[in-house]
Amino acid sequence: MTEIRDDLTTRAAYVSDASLYRRLPEAVAEPRDAGEVRELLALARERGWAVVPRGGGTSVAGNAIGDGLVVDTSRHFNRILSIDPEAMTAVIEPGVVCDQLRAAAAEFGLTYGPDPSTHSRCTIGGMVANNACGSHSVAWGTSADNLVALTVMLADGREVELRAGGTSDPQLDRALTGLRDRHLAMLRTELGQFPRQVSGYGLHYLLGEKGFDTAKAFAGSEGTCGIITRLTVRLVRKPAHTALAVLGFEDAFEAATAAPKLRVPGVHTIEGMGADLLEALRTRPGQEHAGGELPRGGGWLYCEIGADTLEEAEAAARALPGLVPENVVDAVIVTDADRARGLWRIREAGAGIVTRLPDGGEAWPGWEDSAVPPARLGEYLRDLYALLHELGLTGIPFGHFGEGCVHIRISFDFTDDDGVAAYRTFIERAAALVHRYGGSVSGEHGDGRARSELLGTIYSPEALSAFAAFKAAFDPDGLFNPGVLVDPEPIDRGIRPGPGARTFDLTPVHAFSRDGGSFAGAVNRCVGVGACRSDAGAMCPSFQATRDEVHSTRGRARSLAEMLRGESITDGWKSKETLEALDLCLSCKACATECPVNVDMATYKAEFLHHHYGQGLRSFLGRNRRPTAQFTMGWMPLLMRIVEKVPFAFRAINLAESFRPVEELTKRLGGIERKRRMISFVDRPLTRWFRDRRPEGHRPGDDAAGRPTVVLWPDTFTNFAADAPGRAAVEVLEAMGYRVLLPMDNVCCGLTWHSTGQLDMTRKVLRETLDVMAPLLEAGYPVIGLEPSCTVMLQDEITELLPGDPRAARVAELTTTLGAFTARHLAEGGPWPFRELATEAGPAAAVCQVHCHQQSMLGYGPELEVLAKLGVDTAVVGGGCCGLAGNWGFEPGHYEVSQRLGERELFPAIRAAADGTIVLADGFSCRTQIAQGTGAEGVHLAQVLRAALPPEPAPGTPPGAAAGTAPAP
């Protein structure tokens, strides 16, 4: 039998989905097959637990949470069983992710039509349960439309097959036939009136003219009738070529009004958004200029056109503005796939972006999925805005305008009972409004806990009675997902951000300047859209390695939120459960930029560890003491300075640890993972080498030779453990015509203390560093960082830790990477003393591992520009964090996950590289992981640039002149 996870750490991670509701489950299980599902149902009946099926947990209406047993099919029950390219069908298990099936079908020129914005992590079982649609529903319909057959397990453990024409169970057939025959008129007049009417059960599919399709009728049942154990879904032919027409309108109302007129053959999407979504996107870090490629206007429609040839697709796209001449103000036609992908990212990020309004305020779901007949969308949207204005609320609409479906997050205030009452007032009035337009309270997300209570507003008592009879036919004892659709829970019960959510909130050490100084406000950024569960991109490495919800960014955010609430996790910041949830967080900062709402779990973890353990050396003593590794690794900068004072100490350490027993003893005493190898140290630190080389080299002021001055940052790793990049950087910068300075005394960014949550020491070290740096900052010299994580500390974290110190802002402004500085130097026409790099086989090639902090916070574009100028063919490893992540990879219990992450892409890419390929990794951690995982030696960009310098300029050679090629390092 599958494991029953009833520990509080797991239960807290599953307390919510992507909705604003919370329900603490009794237990969670992750079955591998139908047999294990049957055993789980028997256990649930025995213990009196309700059962809630769950896929990717991206449900926005509270459909995938409950007080009983949560059955998560996404982790193990996720095989593609077969694809029939002739019949254009696939047989799959419920936990198959949408993109997983689409990738498999692409081999046959096919795809799965429904594609919600969460397609990279939502499961098809969950999509069918909610009757999800996505942007291509104009052409390919809903999940129900693409469903051929289902196998469903009922509460008693029986599996039944559902299909057009009936079911495999005669008794169920009779019940459904009788239900249909009793309600023929209602089914024909109330249900199935427009494509996005998905509220309630899809009983109209039971009609004879619909083929008595019991599978399609089951779609949208939201886990209330049984657990799907197998699906047969329809695949569609991918268009040979596509073009994207983005049409600009005066505002979102005009876009909504025009949308139905664009429903013509060949048009696959008619997606809408307003200027307020773009404004919200531009408040995100690094997105200040997003949307520059959009056409003029204050509202837009994304219309994708498919055709047999690119010319036909482009011609059809160019014809679209002519269909709405009275509305459209501008248009952009795109046939390039990369440009189209860039435009689509703006729209697809909407589900997460709009959880924060442009002014930084919170916005919430609840009315995020209403739909009306497409011809009435413009009117409905105007009235919806009027209702928001009347009640003092704001929101950002976007959605499937061609289908009449609007997604919007609204500025509800749930901090007290009055705010919750105001929420109910709005929702009830909005339901009445959508009913007036003949619409549905849900267009694809399902009704869940957010809208099931509202079904009585939009449907007749007869329809509600038919819904109850449908559920009873499948689930007579009410085992599955109670409180949803039938006998609904109140819409204002158990609101996650509601009263009591901030019991253990406190004044944090970090400024949390984008969250009003509130740690709880920062945690509330996570609304659960689940981008951290995707295999695409760098987020979240620990989930990608374990497939465990606890070890996703979302799971950690849920644990932190439960800690702050204090109901389930009752010991606040001392919580062992929350500590466990944060344990596998690598602090890679991928979520800080890849998450649509910029959850920064690395910072949250540092803040939690600070309060959990306390501060100073005393935090390593007592019952709640810090792990020894946090001393060994966290205090490394200070320890290295102490060792430096002893002559020949580093050489002696290296010699001693070359004996394996000594190394093992060192690891045991230092609390280091025993499977790791210890790092070695340089005989002479970089700072001493620099002083010996040029004694006057630390002094600010004008250079006698008139050269511009730069400051090279001597981070702990470059200074004491790997000085080759530092020495190379000095030579490279001088060859480019700069005077290079190092700070006049010891400096440190505080990274190792910060990542281990020793924030008082971090701030102390940073203040001391700013004192040392003051003359250099006053002079305005650029500060060049070689270690990406230290550079991010100086560019980003320092202002959050010392928000009132103008020197912190100044160092953040002046700090840059060597790659960015060199690229800017090149763009400004500075001397270029470098030759192109080559091997005997031709141009040099490099496998590039981008440090996770650099990928997340700084970008790697400048480095690629520099490498291209050097003639290096680059292959960038796309897997995100290397898996070592500084101190994290040296802590006990992390080795297996660390190696698994290295094996995802990094190690195979290095092993597959041709002889002579440069292994480029600017991060010391990355080079260490590469060396210990593959035996290859990684080099820094500074070393690559150094290799491209001429050996010695010939007499009379003009400064900056270089010719020929240089051997690759």
GROMACS .gro file of N, CA and C in nm, residues 490-606:
model
  351
  490PRO      N    1  -2.017   2.748   0.253
  490PRO     CA    2  -2.027   2.894   0.233
  490PRO      C    3  -1.901   2.948   0.167
  491ILE      N    4  -1.918   3.046   0.082
  491ILE     CA    5  -1.804   3.100   0.009
  491ILE      C    6  -1.706   3.175   0.099
  492ASP      N    7  -1.748   3.208   0.221
  492ASP     CA    8  -1.659   3.283   0.309
  492ASP      C    9  -1.606   3.198   0.425
  493ARG      N   10  -1.613   3.066   0.411
  493ARG     CA   11  -1.558   2.978   0.515
  493ARG      C   12  -1.413   2.943   0.485
  494GLY      N   13  -1.327   2.957   0.587
  494GLY     CA   14  -1.189   2.910   0.576
  494GLY      C   15  -1.108   2.983   0.472
  495ILE      N   16  -1.113   3.117   0.472
  495ILE     CA   17  -1.035   3.195   0.376
  495ILE      C   18  -0.890   3.203   0.426
  496ARG      N   19  -0.798   3.161   0.344
  496ARG     CA   20  -0.658   3.150   0.386
  496ARG      C   21  -0.599   3.283   0.433
  497PRO      N   22  -0.616   3.393   0.359
  497PRO     CA   23  -0.560   3.520   0.408
  497PRO      C   24  -0.654   3.595   0.503
  498GLY      N   25  -0.757   3.526   0.551
  498GLY     CA   26  -0.857   3.592   0.635
  498GLY      C   27  -0.809   3.618   0.776
  499PRO      N   28  -0.898   3.662   0.864
  499PRO     CA   29  -0.861   3.696   1.002
  499PRO      C   30  -0.784   3.583   1.069
  500GLY      N   31  -0.680   3.619   1.141
  500GLY     CA   32  -0.597   3.522   1.210
  500GLY      C   33  -0.476   3.475   1.133
  501ALA      N   34  -0.459   3.523   1.009
  501ALA     CA   35  -0.350   3.474   0.925
  501ALA      C   36  -0.213   3.525   0.969
  502ARG      N   37  -0.209   3.628   1.055
  502ARG     CA   38  -0.080   3.690   1.088
  502ARG      C   39  -0.050   3.685   1.238
  503THR      N   40  -0.092   3.579   1.303
  503THR     CA   41  -0.074   3.568   1.448
  503THR      C   42   0.072   3.582   1.489
  504PHE      N   43   0.163   3.519   1.416
  504PHE     CA   44   0.304   3.520   1.453
  504PHE      C   45   0.387   3.612   1.363
  505ASP      N   46   0.323   3.707   1.297
  505ASP     CA   47   0.399   3.803   1.217
  505ASP      C   48   0.480   3.892   1.311
  506LEU      N   49   0.592   3.939   1.264
  506LEU     CA   50   0.678   4.025   1.347
  506LEU      C   51   0.753   4.121   1.256
  507THR      N   52   0.829   4.211   1.317
  507THR     CA   53   0.910   4.303   1.238
  507THR      C   54   1.033   4.228   1.189
  508PRO      N   55   1.047   4.207   1.061
  508PRO     CA   56   1.157   4.126   1.011
  508PRO      C   57   1.288   4.205   1.004
  509VAL      N   58   1.396   4.132   0.985
  509VAL     CA   59   1.526   4.196   0.967
  509VAL      C   60   1.536   4.254   0.827
  510HIS      N   61   1.496   4.179   0.727
  510HIS     CA   62   1.492   4.231   0.590
  510HIS      C   63   1.385   4.340   0.582
  511ALA      N   64   1.407   4.434   0.493
  511ALA     CA   65   1.312   4.546   0.480
  511ALA      C   66   1.181   4.502   0.416
  512PHE      N   67   1.186   4.401   0.330
  512PHE     CA   68   1.069   4.360   0.252
  512PHE      C   69   0.999   4.485   0.196
  513SER      N   70   1.080   4.564   0.125
  513SER     CA   71   1.034   4.695   0.079
  513SER      C   72   0.921   4.684  -0.022
  514ARG      N   73   0.910   4.571  -0.093
  514ARG     CA   74   0.802   4.555  -0.190
  514ARG      C   75   0.677   4.494  -0.128
  515ASP      N   76   0.684   4.470   0.003
  515ASP     CA   77   0.571   4.408   0.073
  515ASP      C   78   0.531   4.487   0.197
  516GLY      N   79   0.555   4.617   0.193
  516GLY     CA   80   0.516   4.701   0.304
  516GLY      C   81   0.587   4.668   0.434
  517GLY      N   82   0.704   4.608   0.426
  517GLY     CA   83   0.779   4.574   0.545
  517GLY      C   84   0.726   4.454   0.620
  518SER      N   85   0.637   4.376   0.559
  518SER     CA   86   0.570   4.265   0.627
  518SER      C   87   0.620   4.132   0.574
  519PHE      N   88   0.666   4.046   0.664
  519PHE     CA   89   0.702   3.910   0.624
  519PHE      C   90   0.578   3.834   0.578
  520ALA      N   91   0.468   3.850   0.649
  520ALA     CA   92   0.343   3.783   0.608
  520ALA      C   93   0.299   3.830   0.470
  521GLY      N   94   0.314   3.961   0.444
  521GLY     CA   95   0.280   4.012   0.312
  521GLY      C   96   0.365   3.949   0.203
  522ALA      N   97   0.493   3.927   0.234
  522ALA     CA   98   0.581   3.863   0.138
  522ALA      C   99   0.539   3.718   0.113
  523VAL      N  100   0.509   3.644   0.220
  523VAL     CA  101   0.466   3.505   0.206
  523VAL      C  102   0.336   3.497   0.127
  524ASN      N  103   0.248   3.594   0.147
  524ASN     CA  104   0.120   3.595   0.076
  524ASN      C  105   0.135   3.616  -0.075
  525ARG      N  106   0.256   3.648  -0.119
  525ARG     CA  107   0.276   3.658  -0.263
  525ARG      C  108   0.241   3.526  -0.332
  526CYS      N  109   0.268   3.415  -0.263
  526CYS     CA  110   0.240   3.285  -0.324
  526CYS      C  111   0.090   3.260  -0.327
  527VAL      N  112   0.034   3.259  -0.446
  527VAL     CA  113  -0.109   3.230  -0.460
  527VAL      C  114  -0.132   3.088  -0.509
  528GLY      N  115  -0.022   3.016  -0.536
  528GLY     CA  116  -0.036   2.875  -0.566
  528GLY      C  117  -0.048   2.838  -0.712
  529VAL      N  118  -0.013   2.928  -0.804
  529VAL     CA  119  -0.027   2.892  -0.946
  529VAL      C  120   0.068   2.781  -0.987
  530GLY      N  121   0.167   2.751  -0.903
  530GLY     CA  122   0.244   2.628  -0.920
  530GLY      C  123   0.352   2.630  -1.026
  531ALA      N  124   0.398   2.748  -1.067
  531ALA     CA  125   0.507   2.751  -1.165
  531ALA      C  126   0.631   2.682  -1.111
  532CYS      N  127   0.644   2.674  -0.979
  532CYS     CA  128   0.758   2.607  -0.916
  532CYS      C  129   0.753   2.457  -0.933
  533ARG      N  130   0.644   2.402  -0.983
  533ARG     CA  131   0.632   2.258  -1.007
  533ARG      C  132   0.662   2.220  -1.152
  534SER      N  133   0.708   2.315  -1.228
  534SER     CA  134   0.733   2.290  -1.370
  534SER      C  135   0.873   2.236  -1.392
  535ASP      N  136   0.888   2.155  -1.496
  535ASP     CA  137   1.021   2.110  -1.536
  535ASP      C  138   1.090   2.212  -1.626
  536ALA      N  139   1.015   2.310  -1.672
  536ALA     CA  140   1.072   2.413  -1.759
  536ALA      C  141   1.134   2.522  -1.671
  537GLY      N  142   1.256   2.562  -1.703
  537GLY     CA  143   1.320   2.669  -1.628
  537GLY      C  144   1.396   2.618  -1.507
  538ALA      N  145   1.444   2.712  -1.427
  538ALA     CA  146   1.530   2.679  -1.314
  538ALA      C  147   1.454   2.656  -1.184
  539MET      N  148   1.329   2.692  -1.178
  539MET     CA  149   1.251   2.683  -1.054
  539MET      C  150   1.159   2.560  -1.060
  540CYS      N  151   1.152   2.484  -0.954
  540CYS     CA  152   1.226   2.487  -0.829
  540CYS      C  153   1.313   2.361  -0.826
  541PRO      N  154   1.445   2.374  -0.809
  541PRO     CA  155   1.531   2.257  -0.824
  541PRO      C  156   1.500   2.143  -0.727
  542SER      N  157   1.465   2.175  -0.603
  542SER     CA  158   1.438   2.066  -0.508
  542SER      C  159   1.311   1.991  -0.545
  543PHE      N  160   1.211   2.061  -0.602
  543PHE     CA  161   1.094   1.988  -0.650
  543PHE      C  162   1.128   1.904  -0.773
  544GLN      N  163   1.208   1.960  -0.862
  544GLN     CA  164   1.246   1.886  -0.982
  544GLN      C  165   1.322   1.758  -0.946
  545ALA      N  166   1.394   1.760  -0.834
  545ALA     CA  167   1.470   1.643  -0.793
  545ALA      C  168   1.385   1.543  -0.717
  546THR      N  169   1.287   1.590  -0.641
  546THR     CA  170   1.211   1.501  -0.552
  546THR      C  171   1.068   1.476  -0.596
  547ARG      N  172   1.010   1.567  -0.675
  547ARG     CA  173   0.869   1.563  -0.716
  547ARG      C  174   0.776   1.570  -0.594
  548ASP      N  175   0.823   1.626  -0.486
  548ASP     CA  176   0.748   1.632  -0.360
  548ASP      C  177   0.696   1.773  -0.338
  549GLU      N  178   0.565   1.786  -0.320
  549GLU     CA  179   0.504   1.917  -0.298
  549GLU      C  180   0.566   1.990  -0.180
  550VAL      N  181   0.605   1.917  -0.076
  550VAL     CA  182   0.667   1.981   0.040
  550VAL      C  183   0.790   2.060  -0.003
  551HIS      N  184   0.863   2.008  -0.100
  551HIS     CA  185   0.990   2.068  -0.140
  551HIS      C  186   0.976   2.152  -0.266
  552SER      N  187   0.858   2.206  -0.287
  552SER     CA  188   0.836   2.308  -0.389
  552SER      C  189   0.833   2.445  -0.321
  553THR      N  190   0.852   2.548  -0.400
  553THR     CA  191   0.840   2.683  -0.345
  553THR      C  192   0.703   2.704  -0.284
  554ARG      N  193   0.600   2.654  -0.351
  554ARG     CA  194   0.463   2.668  -0.301
  554ARG      C  195   0.445   2.594  -0.169
  555GLY      N  196   0.497   2.471  -0.160
  555GLY     CA  197   0.484   2.395  -0.037
  555GLY      C  198   0.548   2.467   0.080
  556ARG      N  199   0.664   2.527   0.056
  556ARG     CA  200   0.731   2.602   0.163
  556ARG      C  201   0.652   2.726   0.202
  557ALA      N  202   0.598   2.795   0.102
  557ALA     CA  203   0.517   2.913   0.133
  557ALA      C  204   0.395   2.876   0.216
  558ARG      N  205   0.335   2.761   0.185
  558ARG     CA  206   0.219   2.718   0.263
  558ARG      C  207   0.260   2.688   0.408
  559SER      N  208   0.375   2.625   0.426
  559SER     CA  209   0.422   2.595   0.561
  559SER      C  210   0.449   2.724   0.638
  560LEU      N  211   0.511   2.820   0.573
  560LEU     CA  212   0.536   2.949   0.639
  560LEU      C  213   0.406   3.017   0.675
  561ALA      N  214   0.307   3.011   0.585
  561ALA     CA  215   0.178   3.074   0.614
  561ALA      C  216   0.108   3.006   0.732
  562GLU      N  217   0.116   2.873   0.738
  562GLU     CA  218   0.058   2.801   0.851
  562GLU      C  219   0.131   2.835   0.981
  563MET      N  220   0.262   2.852   0.973
  563MET     CA  221   0.338   2.893   1.090
  563MET      C  222   0.292   3.029   1.140
  564LEU      N  223   0.273   3.122   1.049
  564LEU     CA  224   0.230   3.256   1.088
  564LEU      C  225   0.088   3.255   1.146
  565ARG      N  226   0.003   3.167   1.095
  565ARG     CA  227  -0.134   3.159   1.145
  565ARG      C  228  -0.138   3.099   1.286
  566GLY      N  229  -0.063   2.993   1.308
  566GLY     CA  230  -0.053   2.937   1.442
  566GLY      C  231  -0.163   2.843   1.483
  567GLU      N  232  -0.244   2.795   1.389
  567GLU     CA  233  -0.350   2.700   1.423
  567GLU      C  234  -0.303   2.556   1.414
  568SER      N  235  -0.245   2.520   1.301
  568SER     CA  236  -0.196   2.382   1.285
  568SER      C  237  -0.052   2.372   1.334
  569ILE      N  238   0.032   2.462   1.289
  569ILE     CA  239   0.170   2.470   1.337
  569ILE      C  240   0.170   2.572   1.450
  570THR      N  241   0.184   2.525   1.572
  570THR     CA  242   0.153   2.610   1.688
  570THR      C  243   0.274   2.673   1.755
  571ASP      N  244   0.396   2.632   1.716
  571ASP     CA  245   0.513   2.685   1.786
  571ASP      C  246   0.584   2.795   1.709
  572GLY      N  247   0.511   2.860   1.615
  572GLY     CA  248   0.562   2.979   1.550
  572GLY      C  249   0.697   2.959   1.485
  573TRP      N  250   0.787   3.055   1.507
  573TRP     CA  251   0.917   3.056   1.441
  573TRP      C  252   1.008   2.943   1.488
  574LYS      N  253   0.972   2.873   1.593
  574LYS     CA  254   1.050   2.758   1.639
  574LYS      C  255   1.002   2.628   1.574
  575SER      N  256   0.914   2.637   1.476
  575SER     CA  257   0.852   2.519   1.416
  575SER      C  258   0.954   2.428   1.350
  576LYS      N  259   0.955   2.301   1.391
  576LYS     CA  260   1.039   2.201   1.327
  576LYS      C  261   0.982   2.162   1.191
  577GLU      N  262   0.848   2.169   1.179
  577GLU     CA  263   0.785   2.135   1.051
  577GLU      C  264   0.825   2.233   0.942
  578THR      N  265   0.822   2.361   0.974
  578THR     CA  266   0.861   2.460   0.874
  578THR      C  267   1.010   2.451   0.845
  579LEU      N  268   1.089   2.424   0.946
  579LEU     CA  269   1.232   2.403   0.923
  579LEU      C  270   1.255   2.288   0.827
  580GLU      N  271   1.179   2.180   0.844
  580GLU     CA  272   1.192   2.064   0.755
  580GLU      C  273   1.152   2.100   0.613
  581ALA      N  274   1.045   2.178   0.599
  581ALA     CA  275   1.000   2.217   0.465
  581ALA      C  276   1.104   2.303   0.395
  582LEU      N  277   1.177   2.383   0.470
  582LEU     CA  278   1.277   2.473   0.412
  582LEU      C  279   1.412   2.405   0.390
  583ASP      N  280   1.431   2.286   0.445
  583ASP     CA  281   1.562   2.223   0.447
  583ASP      C  282   1.621   2.205   0.308
  584LEU      N  283   1.541   2.161   0.211
  584LEU     CA  284   1.594   2.135   0.077
  584LEU      C  285   1.590   2.258  -0.014
  585CYS      N  286   1.550   2.373   0.039
  585CYS     CA  287   1.559   2.496  -0.039
  585CYS      C  288   1.706   2.530  -0.059
  586LEU      N  289   1.751   2.536  -0.183
  586LEU     CA  290   1.891   2.562  -0.214
  586LEU      C  291   1.926   2.711  -0.209
  587SER      N  292   1.825   2.796  -0.185
  587SER     CA  293   1.845   2.942  -0.186
  587SER      C  294   1.902   2.987  -0.320
  588CYS      N  295   1.854   2.927  -0.429
  588CYS     CA  296   1.906   2.957  -0.562
  588CYS      C  297   1.850   3.086  -0.620
  589LYS      N  298   1.741   3.136  -0.560
  589LYS     CA  299   1.674   3.260  -0.600
  589LYS      C  300   1.606   3.251  -0.736
  590ALA      N  301   1.589   3.131  -0.790
  590ALA     CA  302   1.516   3.120  -0.917
  590ALA      C  303   1.374   3.172  -0.902
  591CYS      N  304   1.311   3.144  -0.787
  591CYS     CA  305   1.173   3.188  -0.768
  591CYS      C  306   1.162   3.340  -0.763
  592ALA      N  307   1.270   3.409  -0.726
  592ALA     CA  308   1.264   3.555  -0.714
  592ALA      C  309   1.233   3.622  -0.847
  593THR      N  310   1.265   3.552  -0.957
  593THR     CA  311   1.235   3.611  -1.088
  593THR      C  312   1.144   3.522  -1.172
  594GLU      N  313   1.156   3.389  -1.163
  594GLU     CA  314   1.074   3.302  -1.247
  594GLU      C  315   0.932   3.287  -1.195
  595CYS      N  316   0.914   3.298  -1.065
  595CYS     CA  317   0.778   3.295  -1.011
  595CYS      C  318   0.703   3.417  -1.062
  596PRO      N  319   0.581   3.402  -1.111
  596PRO     CA  320   0.507   3.518  -1.164
  596PRO      C  321   0.487   3.629  -1.062
  597VAL      N  322   0.488   3.595  -0.933
  597VAL     CA  323   0.470   3.699  -0.831
  597VAL      C  324   0.597   3.720  -0.750
  598ASN      N  325   0.710   3.667  -0.800
  598ASN     CA  326   0.841   3.695  -0.742
  598ASN      C  327   0.852   3.658  -0.595
  599VAL      N  328   0.799   3.541  -0.560
  599VAL     CA  329   0.827   3.485  -0.428
  599VAL      C  330   0.978   3.467  -0.418
  600ASP      N  331   1.039   3.512  -0.308
  600ASP     CA  332   1.184   3.504  -0.289
  600ASP      C  333   1.213   3.413  -0.170
  601MET      N  334   1.205   3.283  -0.194
  601MET     CA  335   1.216   3.187  -0.084
  601MET      C  336   1.354   3.189  -0.020
  602ALA      N  337   1.458   3.223  -0.093
  602ALA     CA  338   1.591   3.231  -0.033
  602ALA      C  339   1.592   3.334   0.080
  603THR      N  340   1.529   3.447   0.057
  603THR     CA  341   1.522   3.551   0.160
  603THR      C  342   1.432   3.508   0.274
  604TYR      N  343   1.319   3.443   0.241
  604TYR     CA  344   1.229   3.397   0.347
  604TYR      C  345   1.299   3.293   0.435
  605LYS      N  346   1.378   3.207   0.372
  605LYS     CA  347   1.449   3.105   0.449
  605LYS      C  348   1.551   3.169   0.542
  606ALA      N  349   1.625   3.266   0.491
  606ALA     CA  350   1.723   3.334   0.575
  606ALA      C  351   1.656   3.401   0.694
   0.00000   0.00000   0.00000
